[in-house]
mmCIF file of C-alpha atoms in Angstrom:
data_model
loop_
_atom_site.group_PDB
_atom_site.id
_atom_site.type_symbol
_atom_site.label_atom_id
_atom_site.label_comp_id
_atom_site.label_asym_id
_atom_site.label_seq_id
_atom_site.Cartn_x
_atom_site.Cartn_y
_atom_site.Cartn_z
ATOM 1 C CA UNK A 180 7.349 -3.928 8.453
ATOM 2 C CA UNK A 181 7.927 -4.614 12.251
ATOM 3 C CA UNK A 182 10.035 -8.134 12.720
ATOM 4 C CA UNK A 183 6.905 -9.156 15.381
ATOM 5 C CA UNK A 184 4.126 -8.547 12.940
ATOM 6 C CA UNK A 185 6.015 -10.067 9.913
ATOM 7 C CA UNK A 186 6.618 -13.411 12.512
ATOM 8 C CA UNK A 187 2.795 -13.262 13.877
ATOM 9 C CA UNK A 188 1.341 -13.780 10.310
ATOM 10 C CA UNK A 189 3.719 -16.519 9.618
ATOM 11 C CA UNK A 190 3.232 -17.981 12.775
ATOM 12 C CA UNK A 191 -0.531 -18.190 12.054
ATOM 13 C CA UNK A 192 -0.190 -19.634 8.700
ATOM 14 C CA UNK A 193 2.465 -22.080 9.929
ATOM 15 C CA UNK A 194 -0.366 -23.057 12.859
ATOM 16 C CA UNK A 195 -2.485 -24.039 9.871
ATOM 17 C CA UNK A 196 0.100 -25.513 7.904
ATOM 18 C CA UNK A 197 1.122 -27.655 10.686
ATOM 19 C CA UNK A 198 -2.255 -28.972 11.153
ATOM 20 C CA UNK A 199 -3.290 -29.776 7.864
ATOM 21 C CA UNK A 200 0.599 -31.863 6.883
ATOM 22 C CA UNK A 201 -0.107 -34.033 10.018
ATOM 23 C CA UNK A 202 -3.884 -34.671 8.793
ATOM 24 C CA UNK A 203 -1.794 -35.478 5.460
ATOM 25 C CA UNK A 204 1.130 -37.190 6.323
ATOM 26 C CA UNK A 205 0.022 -39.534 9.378
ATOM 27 C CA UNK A 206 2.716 -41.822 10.509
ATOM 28 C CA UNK A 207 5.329 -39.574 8.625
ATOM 29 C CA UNK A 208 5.223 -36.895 10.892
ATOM 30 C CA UNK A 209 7.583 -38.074 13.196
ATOM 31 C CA UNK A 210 11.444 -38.783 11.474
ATOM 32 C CA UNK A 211 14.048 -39.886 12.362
ATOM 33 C CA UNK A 212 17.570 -37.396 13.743
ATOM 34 C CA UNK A 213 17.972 -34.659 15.590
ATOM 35 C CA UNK A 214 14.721 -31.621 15.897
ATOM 36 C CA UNK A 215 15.708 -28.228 14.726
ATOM 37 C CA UNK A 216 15.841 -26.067 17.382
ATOM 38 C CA UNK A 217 14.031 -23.570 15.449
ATOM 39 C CA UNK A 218 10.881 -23.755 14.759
ATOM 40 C CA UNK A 219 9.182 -23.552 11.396
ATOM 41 C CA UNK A 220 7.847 -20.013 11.646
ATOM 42 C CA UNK A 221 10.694 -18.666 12.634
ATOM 43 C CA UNK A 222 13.175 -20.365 10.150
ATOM 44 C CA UNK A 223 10.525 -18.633 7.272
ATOM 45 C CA UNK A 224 10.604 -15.394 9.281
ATOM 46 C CA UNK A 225 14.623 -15.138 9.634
ATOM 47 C CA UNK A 226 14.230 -16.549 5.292
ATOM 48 C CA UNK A 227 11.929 -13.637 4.562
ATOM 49 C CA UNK A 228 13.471 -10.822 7.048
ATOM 50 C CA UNK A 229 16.563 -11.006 5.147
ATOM 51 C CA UNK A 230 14.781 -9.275 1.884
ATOM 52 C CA UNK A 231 13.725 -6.221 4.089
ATOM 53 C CA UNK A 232 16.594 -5.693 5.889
ATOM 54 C CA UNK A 233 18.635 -4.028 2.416
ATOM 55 C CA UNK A 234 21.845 -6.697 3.783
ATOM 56 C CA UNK A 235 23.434 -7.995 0.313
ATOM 57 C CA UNK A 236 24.076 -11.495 1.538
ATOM 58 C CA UNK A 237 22.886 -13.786 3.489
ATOM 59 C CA UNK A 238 25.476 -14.908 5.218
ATOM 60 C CA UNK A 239 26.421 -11.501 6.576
ATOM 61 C CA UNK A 240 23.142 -10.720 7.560
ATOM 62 C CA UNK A 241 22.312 -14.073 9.772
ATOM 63 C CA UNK A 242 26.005 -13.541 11.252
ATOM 64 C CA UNK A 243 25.996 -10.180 12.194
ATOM 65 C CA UNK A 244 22.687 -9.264 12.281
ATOM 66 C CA UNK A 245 20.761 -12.277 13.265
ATOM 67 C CA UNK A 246 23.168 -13.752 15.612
ATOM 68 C CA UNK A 247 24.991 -10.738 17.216
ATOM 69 C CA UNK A 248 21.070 -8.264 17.651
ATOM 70 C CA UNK A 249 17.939 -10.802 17.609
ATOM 71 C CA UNK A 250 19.271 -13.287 20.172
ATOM 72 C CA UNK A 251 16.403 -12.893 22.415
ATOM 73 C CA UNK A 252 13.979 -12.889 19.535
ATOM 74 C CA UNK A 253 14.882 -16.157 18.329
ATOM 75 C CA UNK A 254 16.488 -18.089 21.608
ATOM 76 C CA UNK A 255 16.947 -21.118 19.712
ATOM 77 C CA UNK A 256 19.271 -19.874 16.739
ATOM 78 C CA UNK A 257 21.915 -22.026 15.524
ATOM 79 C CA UNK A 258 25.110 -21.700 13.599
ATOM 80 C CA UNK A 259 24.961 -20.626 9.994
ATOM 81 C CA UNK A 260 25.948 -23.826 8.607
ATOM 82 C CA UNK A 261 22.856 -25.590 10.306
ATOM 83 C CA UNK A 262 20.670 -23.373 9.306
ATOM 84 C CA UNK A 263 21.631 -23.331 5.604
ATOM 85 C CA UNK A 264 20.907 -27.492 5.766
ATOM 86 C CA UNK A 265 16.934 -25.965 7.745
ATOM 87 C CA UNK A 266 16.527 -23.820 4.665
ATOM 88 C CA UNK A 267 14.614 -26.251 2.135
ATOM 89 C CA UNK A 268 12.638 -27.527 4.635
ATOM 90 C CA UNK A 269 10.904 -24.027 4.571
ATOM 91 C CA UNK A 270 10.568 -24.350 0.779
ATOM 92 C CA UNK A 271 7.192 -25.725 0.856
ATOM 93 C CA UNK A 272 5.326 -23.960 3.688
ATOM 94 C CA UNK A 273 7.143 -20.383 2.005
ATOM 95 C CA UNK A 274 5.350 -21.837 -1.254
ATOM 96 C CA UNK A 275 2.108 -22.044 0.341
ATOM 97 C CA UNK A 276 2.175 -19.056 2.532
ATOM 98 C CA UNK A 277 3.151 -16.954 -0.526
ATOM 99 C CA UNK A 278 -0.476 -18.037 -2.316
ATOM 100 C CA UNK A 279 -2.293 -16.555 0.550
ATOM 101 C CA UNK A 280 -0.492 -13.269 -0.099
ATOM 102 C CA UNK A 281 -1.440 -12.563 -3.393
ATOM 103 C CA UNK A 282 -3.847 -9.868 -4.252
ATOM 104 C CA UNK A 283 -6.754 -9.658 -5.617
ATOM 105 C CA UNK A 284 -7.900 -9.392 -9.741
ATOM 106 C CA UNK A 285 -9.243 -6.117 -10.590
ATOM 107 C CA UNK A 286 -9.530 -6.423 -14.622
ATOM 108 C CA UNK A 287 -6.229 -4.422 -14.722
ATOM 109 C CA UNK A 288 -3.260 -6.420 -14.899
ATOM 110 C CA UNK A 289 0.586 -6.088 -16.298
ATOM 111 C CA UNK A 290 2.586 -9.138 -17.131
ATOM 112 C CA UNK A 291 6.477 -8.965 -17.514
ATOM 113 C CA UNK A 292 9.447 -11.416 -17.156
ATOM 114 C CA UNK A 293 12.999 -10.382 -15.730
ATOM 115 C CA UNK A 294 16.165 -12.478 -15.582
ATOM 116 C CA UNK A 295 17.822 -13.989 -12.866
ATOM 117 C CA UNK A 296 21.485 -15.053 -14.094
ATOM 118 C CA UNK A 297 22.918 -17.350 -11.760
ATOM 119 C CA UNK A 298 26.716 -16.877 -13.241
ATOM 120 C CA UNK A 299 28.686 -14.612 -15.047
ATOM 121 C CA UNK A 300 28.489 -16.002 -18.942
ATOM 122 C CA UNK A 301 32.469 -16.637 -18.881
ATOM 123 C CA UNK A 302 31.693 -19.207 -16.108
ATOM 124 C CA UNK A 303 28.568 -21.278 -17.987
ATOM 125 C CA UNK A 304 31.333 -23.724 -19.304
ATOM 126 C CA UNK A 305 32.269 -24.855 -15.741
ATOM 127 C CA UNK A 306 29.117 -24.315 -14.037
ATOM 128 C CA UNK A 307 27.593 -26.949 -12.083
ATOM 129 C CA UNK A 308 24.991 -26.122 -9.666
ATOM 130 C CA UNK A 309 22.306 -25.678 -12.171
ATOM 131 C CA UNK A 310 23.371 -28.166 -14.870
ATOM 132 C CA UNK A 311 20.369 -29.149 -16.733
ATOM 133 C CA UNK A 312 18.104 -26.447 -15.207
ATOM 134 C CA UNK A 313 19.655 -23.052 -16.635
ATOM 135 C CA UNK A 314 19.714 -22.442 -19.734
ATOM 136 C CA UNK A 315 20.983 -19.358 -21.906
ATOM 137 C CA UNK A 316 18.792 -16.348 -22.787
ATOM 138 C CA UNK A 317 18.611 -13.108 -24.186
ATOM 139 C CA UNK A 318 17.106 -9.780 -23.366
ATOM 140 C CA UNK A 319 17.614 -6.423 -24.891
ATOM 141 C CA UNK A 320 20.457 -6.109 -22.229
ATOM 142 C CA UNK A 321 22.043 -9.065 -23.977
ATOM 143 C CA UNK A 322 23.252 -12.765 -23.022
ATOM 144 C CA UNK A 323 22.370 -14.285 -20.094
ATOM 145 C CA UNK A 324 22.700 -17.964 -17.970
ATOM 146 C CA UNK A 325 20.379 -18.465 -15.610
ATOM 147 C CA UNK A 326 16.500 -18.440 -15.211
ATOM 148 C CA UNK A 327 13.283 -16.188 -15.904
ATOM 149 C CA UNK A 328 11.259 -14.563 -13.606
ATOM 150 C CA UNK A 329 7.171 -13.773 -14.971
ATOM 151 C CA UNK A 330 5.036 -11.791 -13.099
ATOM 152 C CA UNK A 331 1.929 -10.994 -13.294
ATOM 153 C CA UNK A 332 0.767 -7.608 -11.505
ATOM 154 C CA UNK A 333 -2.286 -5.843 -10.680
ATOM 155 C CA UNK A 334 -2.564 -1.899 -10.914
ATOM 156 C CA UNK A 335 -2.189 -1.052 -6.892
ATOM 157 C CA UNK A 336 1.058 -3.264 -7.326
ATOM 158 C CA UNK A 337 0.079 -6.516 -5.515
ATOM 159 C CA UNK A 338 1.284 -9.573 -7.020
ATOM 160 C CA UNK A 339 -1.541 -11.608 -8.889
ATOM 161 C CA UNK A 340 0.720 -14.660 -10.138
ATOM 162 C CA UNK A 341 4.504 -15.854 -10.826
ATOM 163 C CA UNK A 342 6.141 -18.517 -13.202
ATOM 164 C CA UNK A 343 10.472 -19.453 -13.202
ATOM 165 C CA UNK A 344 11.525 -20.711 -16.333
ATOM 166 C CA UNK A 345 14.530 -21.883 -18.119
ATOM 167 C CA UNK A 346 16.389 -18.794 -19.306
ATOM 168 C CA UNK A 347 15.650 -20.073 -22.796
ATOM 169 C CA UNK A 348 11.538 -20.128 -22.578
ATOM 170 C CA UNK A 349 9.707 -17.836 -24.792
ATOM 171 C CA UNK A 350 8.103 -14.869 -23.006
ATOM 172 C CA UNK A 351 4.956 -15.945 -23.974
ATOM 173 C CA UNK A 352 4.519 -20.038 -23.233
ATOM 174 C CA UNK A 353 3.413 -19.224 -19.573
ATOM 175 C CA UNK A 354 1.267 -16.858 -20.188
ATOM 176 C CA UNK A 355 -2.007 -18.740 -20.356
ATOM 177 C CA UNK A 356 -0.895 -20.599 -17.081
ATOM 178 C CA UNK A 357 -0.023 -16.946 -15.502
ATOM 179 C CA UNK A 358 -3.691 -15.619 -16.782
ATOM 180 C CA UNK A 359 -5.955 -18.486 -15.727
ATOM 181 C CA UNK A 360 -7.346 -16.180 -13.014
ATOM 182 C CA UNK A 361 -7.244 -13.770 -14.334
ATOM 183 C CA UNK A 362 -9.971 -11.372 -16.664
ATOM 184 C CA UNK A 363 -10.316 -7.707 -18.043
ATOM 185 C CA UNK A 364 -7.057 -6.312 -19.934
ATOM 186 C CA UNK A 365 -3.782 -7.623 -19.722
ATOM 187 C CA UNK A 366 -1.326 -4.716 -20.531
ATOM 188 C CA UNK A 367 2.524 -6.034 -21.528
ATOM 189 C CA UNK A 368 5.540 -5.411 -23.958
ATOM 190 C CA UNK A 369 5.996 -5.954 -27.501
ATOM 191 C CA UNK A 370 7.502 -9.799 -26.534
ATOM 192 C CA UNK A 371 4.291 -10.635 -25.854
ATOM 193 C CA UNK A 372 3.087 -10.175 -29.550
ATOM 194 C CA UNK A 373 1.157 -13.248 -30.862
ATOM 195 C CA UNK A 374 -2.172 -13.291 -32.671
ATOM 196 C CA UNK A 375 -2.151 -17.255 -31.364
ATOM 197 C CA UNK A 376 -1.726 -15.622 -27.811
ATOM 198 C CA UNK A 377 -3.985 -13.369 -28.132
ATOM 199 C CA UNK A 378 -7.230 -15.624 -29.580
ATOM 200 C CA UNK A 379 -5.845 -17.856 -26.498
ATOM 201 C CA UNK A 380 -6.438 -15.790 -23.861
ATOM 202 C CA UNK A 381 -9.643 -13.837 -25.268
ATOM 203 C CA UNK A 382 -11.463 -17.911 -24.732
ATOM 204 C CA UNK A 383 -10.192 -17.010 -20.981
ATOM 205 C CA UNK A 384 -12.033 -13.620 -20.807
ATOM 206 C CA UNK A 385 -8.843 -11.847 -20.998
ATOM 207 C CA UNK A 386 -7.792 -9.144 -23.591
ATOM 208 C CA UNK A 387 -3.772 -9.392 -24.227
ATOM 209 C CA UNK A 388 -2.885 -5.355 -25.476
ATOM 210 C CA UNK A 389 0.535 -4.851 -26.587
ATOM 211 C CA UNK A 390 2.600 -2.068 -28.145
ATOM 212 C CA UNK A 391 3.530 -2.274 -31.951
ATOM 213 C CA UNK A 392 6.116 -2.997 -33.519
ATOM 214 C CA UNK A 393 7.769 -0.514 -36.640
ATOM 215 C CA UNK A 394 6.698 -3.547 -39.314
ATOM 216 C CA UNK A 395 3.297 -3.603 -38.129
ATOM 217 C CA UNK A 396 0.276 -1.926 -39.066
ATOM 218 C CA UNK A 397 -1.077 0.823 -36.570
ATOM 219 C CA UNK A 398 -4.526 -0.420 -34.958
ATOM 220 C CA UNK A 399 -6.793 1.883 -33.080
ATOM 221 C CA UNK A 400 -7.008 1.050 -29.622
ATOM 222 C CA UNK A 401 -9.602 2.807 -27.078
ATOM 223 C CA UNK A 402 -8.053 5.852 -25.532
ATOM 224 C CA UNK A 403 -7.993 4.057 -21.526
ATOM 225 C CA UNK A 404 -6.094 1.286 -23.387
ATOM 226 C CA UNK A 405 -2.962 3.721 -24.635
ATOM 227 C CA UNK A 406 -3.068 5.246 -21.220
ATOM 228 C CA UNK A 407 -2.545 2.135 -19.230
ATOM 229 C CA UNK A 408 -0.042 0.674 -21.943
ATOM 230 C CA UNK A 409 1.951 3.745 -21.164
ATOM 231 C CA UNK A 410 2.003 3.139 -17.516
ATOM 232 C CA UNK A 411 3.245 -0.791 -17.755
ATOM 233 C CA UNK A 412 6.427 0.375 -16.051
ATOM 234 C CA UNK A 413 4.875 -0.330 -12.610
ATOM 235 C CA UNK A 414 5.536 -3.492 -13.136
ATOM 236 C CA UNK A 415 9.369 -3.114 -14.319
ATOM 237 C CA UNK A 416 9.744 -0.765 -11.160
ATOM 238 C CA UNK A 417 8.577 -3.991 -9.395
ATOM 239 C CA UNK A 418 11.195 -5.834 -11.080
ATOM 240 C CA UNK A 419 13.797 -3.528 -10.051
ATOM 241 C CA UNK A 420 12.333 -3.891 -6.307
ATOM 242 C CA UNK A 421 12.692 -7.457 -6.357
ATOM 243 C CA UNK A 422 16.583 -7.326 -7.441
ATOM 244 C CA UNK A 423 17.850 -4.195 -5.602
ATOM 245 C CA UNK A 424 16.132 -4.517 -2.304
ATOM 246 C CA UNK A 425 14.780 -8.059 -1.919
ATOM 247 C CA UNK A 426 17.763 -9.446 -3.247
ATOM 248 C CA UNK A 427 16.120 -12.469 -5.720
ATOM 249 C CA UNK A 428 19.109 -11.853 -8.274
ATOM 250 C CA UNK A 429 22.767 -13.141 -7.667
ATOM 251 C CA UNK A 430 25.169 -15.806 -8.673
ATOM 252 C CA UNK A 431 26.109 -16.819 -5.560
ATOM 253 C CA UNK A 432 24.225 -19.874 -5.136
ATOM 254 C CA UNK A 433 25.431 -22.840 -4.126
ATOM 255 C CA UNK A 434 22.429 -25.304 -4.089
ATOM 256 C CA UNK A 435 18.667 -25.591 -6.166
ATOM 257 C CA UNK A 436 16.802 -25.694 -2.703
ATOM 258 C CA UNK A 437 18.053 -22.725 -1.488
ATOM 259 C CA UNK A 438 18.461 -20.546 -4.833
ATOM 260 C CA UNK A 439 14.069 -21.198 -4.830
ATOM 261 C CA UNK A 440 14.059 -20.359 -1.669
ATOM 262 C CA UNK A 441 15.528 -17.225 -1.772
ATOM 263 C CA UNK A 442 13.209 -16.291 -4.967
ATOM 264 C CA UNK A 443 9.828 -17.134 -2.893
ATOM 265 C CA UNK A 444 10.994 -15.442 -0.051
ATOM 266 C CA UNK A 445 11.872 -12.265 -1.961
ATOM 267 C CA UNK A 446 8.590 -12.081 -3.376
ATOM 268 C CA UNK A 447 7.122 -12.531 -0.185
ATOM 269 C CA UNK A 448 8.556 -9.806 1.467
ATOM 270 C CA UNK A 449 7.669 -7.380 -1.728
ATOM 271 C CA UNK A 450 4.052 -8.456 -0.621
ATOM 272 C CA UNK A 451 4.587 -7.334 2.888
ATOM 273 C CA UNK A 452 5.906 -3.863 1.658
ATOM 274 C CA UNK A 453 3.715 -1.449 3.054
ATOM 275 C CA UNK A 454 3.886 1.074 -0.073
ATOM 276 C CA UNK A 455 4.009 -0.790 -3.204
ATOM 277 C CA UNK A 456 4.328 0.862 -6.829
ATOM 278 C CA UNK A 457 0.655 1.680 -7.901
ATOM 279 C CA UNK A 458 -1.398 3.627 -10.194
ATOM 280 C CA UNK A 459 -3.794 4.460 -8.348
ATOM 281 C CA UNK A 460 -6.871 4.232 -10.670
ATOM 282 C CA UNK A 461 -9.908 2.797 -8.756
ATOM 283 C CA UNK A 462 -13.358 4.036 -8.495
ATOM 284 C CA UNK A 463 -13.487 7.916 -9.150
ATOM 285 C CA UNK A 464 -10.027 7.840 -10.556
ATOM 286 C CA UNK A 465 -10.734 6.117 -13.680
ATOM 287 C CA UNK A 466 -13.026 8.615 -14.485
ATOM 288 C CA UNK A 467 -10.106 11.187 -15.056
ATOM 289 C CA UNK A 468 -8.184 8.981 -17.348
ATOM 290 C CA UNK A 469 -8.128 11.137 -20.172
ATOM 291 C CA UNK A 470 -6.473 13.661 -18.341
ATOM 292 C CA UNK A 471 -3.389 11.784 -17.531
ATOM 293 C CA UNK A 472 -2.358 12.143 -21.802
#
């Protein structure tokens, strides 16, 4: 996606965002210091940039790429220091503007969580930044510190709802938070296994379809349902998107604000990818389901 179209749609959000935090905040608009010389749209559009332009860290890419080749697109840029302290104040519009990017419900969904250490486990004992938020969890890849990631995603790929956790939460406690808007099937991995769960979300017009595991008794499930349980690696694939090119994943982090930042920012730029993963299986292609076995 082109820098000026990515900026234009935050720049019209940020128009309504402005208006509607003055109608909120009267007589708190105006505080007290020094104005950033950037505005807001363009400290979210530097934030968000970052996760498409494949750079590993931001500092590199705001001092050689922001500072050294978009100059004249951003005449107001200021040292890397100050804009590191600007960064949180983007944290709430970036919340906002991410809602208005999700997609829409299509009664095919795939829910999945992925972890987002925040140090290497021989550092938890002197770890300090996230004292009291991270916590210690485990995935089939092992031991972790750090913080989950769910996502909930529909089958073209387009993000339908998120939840961070403690490292430590059960797969599952979000998931009738994730699924309020949610109806149809609800395809995700054998973590997700709870009758409980499952009654739960059926109140919410939502089916929860799992795999099995080797203990537990096979159960018949319609021949669409195996087919679209099969192809719940769409949303690991979006997973791996969000770690390898959008950068949500490292342990470099040296303050809350800006660790959520960077997370909301990543997913926002996944939004704006132009080809997301996707199944491809509206209208006349659900027909040929059966074939796909």
């Amino acid at each position: 996606m082109r820098l000026l179209h990515l900026f234009c749609d935050v720049d019209d959000f940020c128009k309504l965002f402005t208006s509607w935090s003055h109608s909120q905040l009267l007589g708190q608009a105006n505080k007290p210091g020094p104005k950033p010389k950037l505005s807001a749209s363009e400290i979210m559009t530097i934030i968000i940039y970052f996760h498409m332009t494949r750079y590993r860290d931001f500092k590199t890419y705001y001092t050689e790429y922001v500072s050294k080749h978009l100059q004249a697109e951003f005449p107001g840029l200021v040292s890397y220091n100050r804009f590191v302290e600007l960064m949180p104040t983007a944290f709430l519009p970036l919340c906002l503007y991410l809602q208005t990017r999700l997609g829409a419900v299509s009664g095919i969904s795939f829910i999945d969580s992925t972890p987002l250490p925040v140090c290497h486990n021989r550092r938890i004992g002197r770890h300090k930044v996230f004292a009291g938020l991270a916590a210690r969890g485990k995935t089939s890849m092992g031991w972790f510190y750090g913080f989950k990631l769910h996502l909930v995603v529909n089958d073209q790929g387009e993000l339908l709802a998120y939840y961070l956790s403690a490292g430590n939460m059960d797969d599952r406690t979000p998931v009738p938070k994730l699924a309020r808007h949610l109806f149809g099937k609800l395809f995700g991995d054998k973590g997700y296994i709870s009758q409980l769960l499952f009654d739960q979300l059926l109140t919410q017009n939502v089916q929860l379809i799992t795999g099995l595991r080797k203990n537990m008794k096979n159960r018949l499930l319609p021949l669409m349902d195996k087919v679209l349980l099969r192809k719940r690696a769409i949303i690991e694939t979006i997973n791996d998107q969000l770690k390898n090119i959008s950068q949500i994943a490292h342990t470099r982090h040296r303050s809350v604000h800006n660790f959520l930042v960077n997370v909301i920012a990543g997913l926002i730029a996944y939004t704006h990818q132009e080809k997301k993963p996707a199944l491809n299986l509206r209208n006349e292609n659900l027909a040929s389901l059966p074939a796909l076995i």
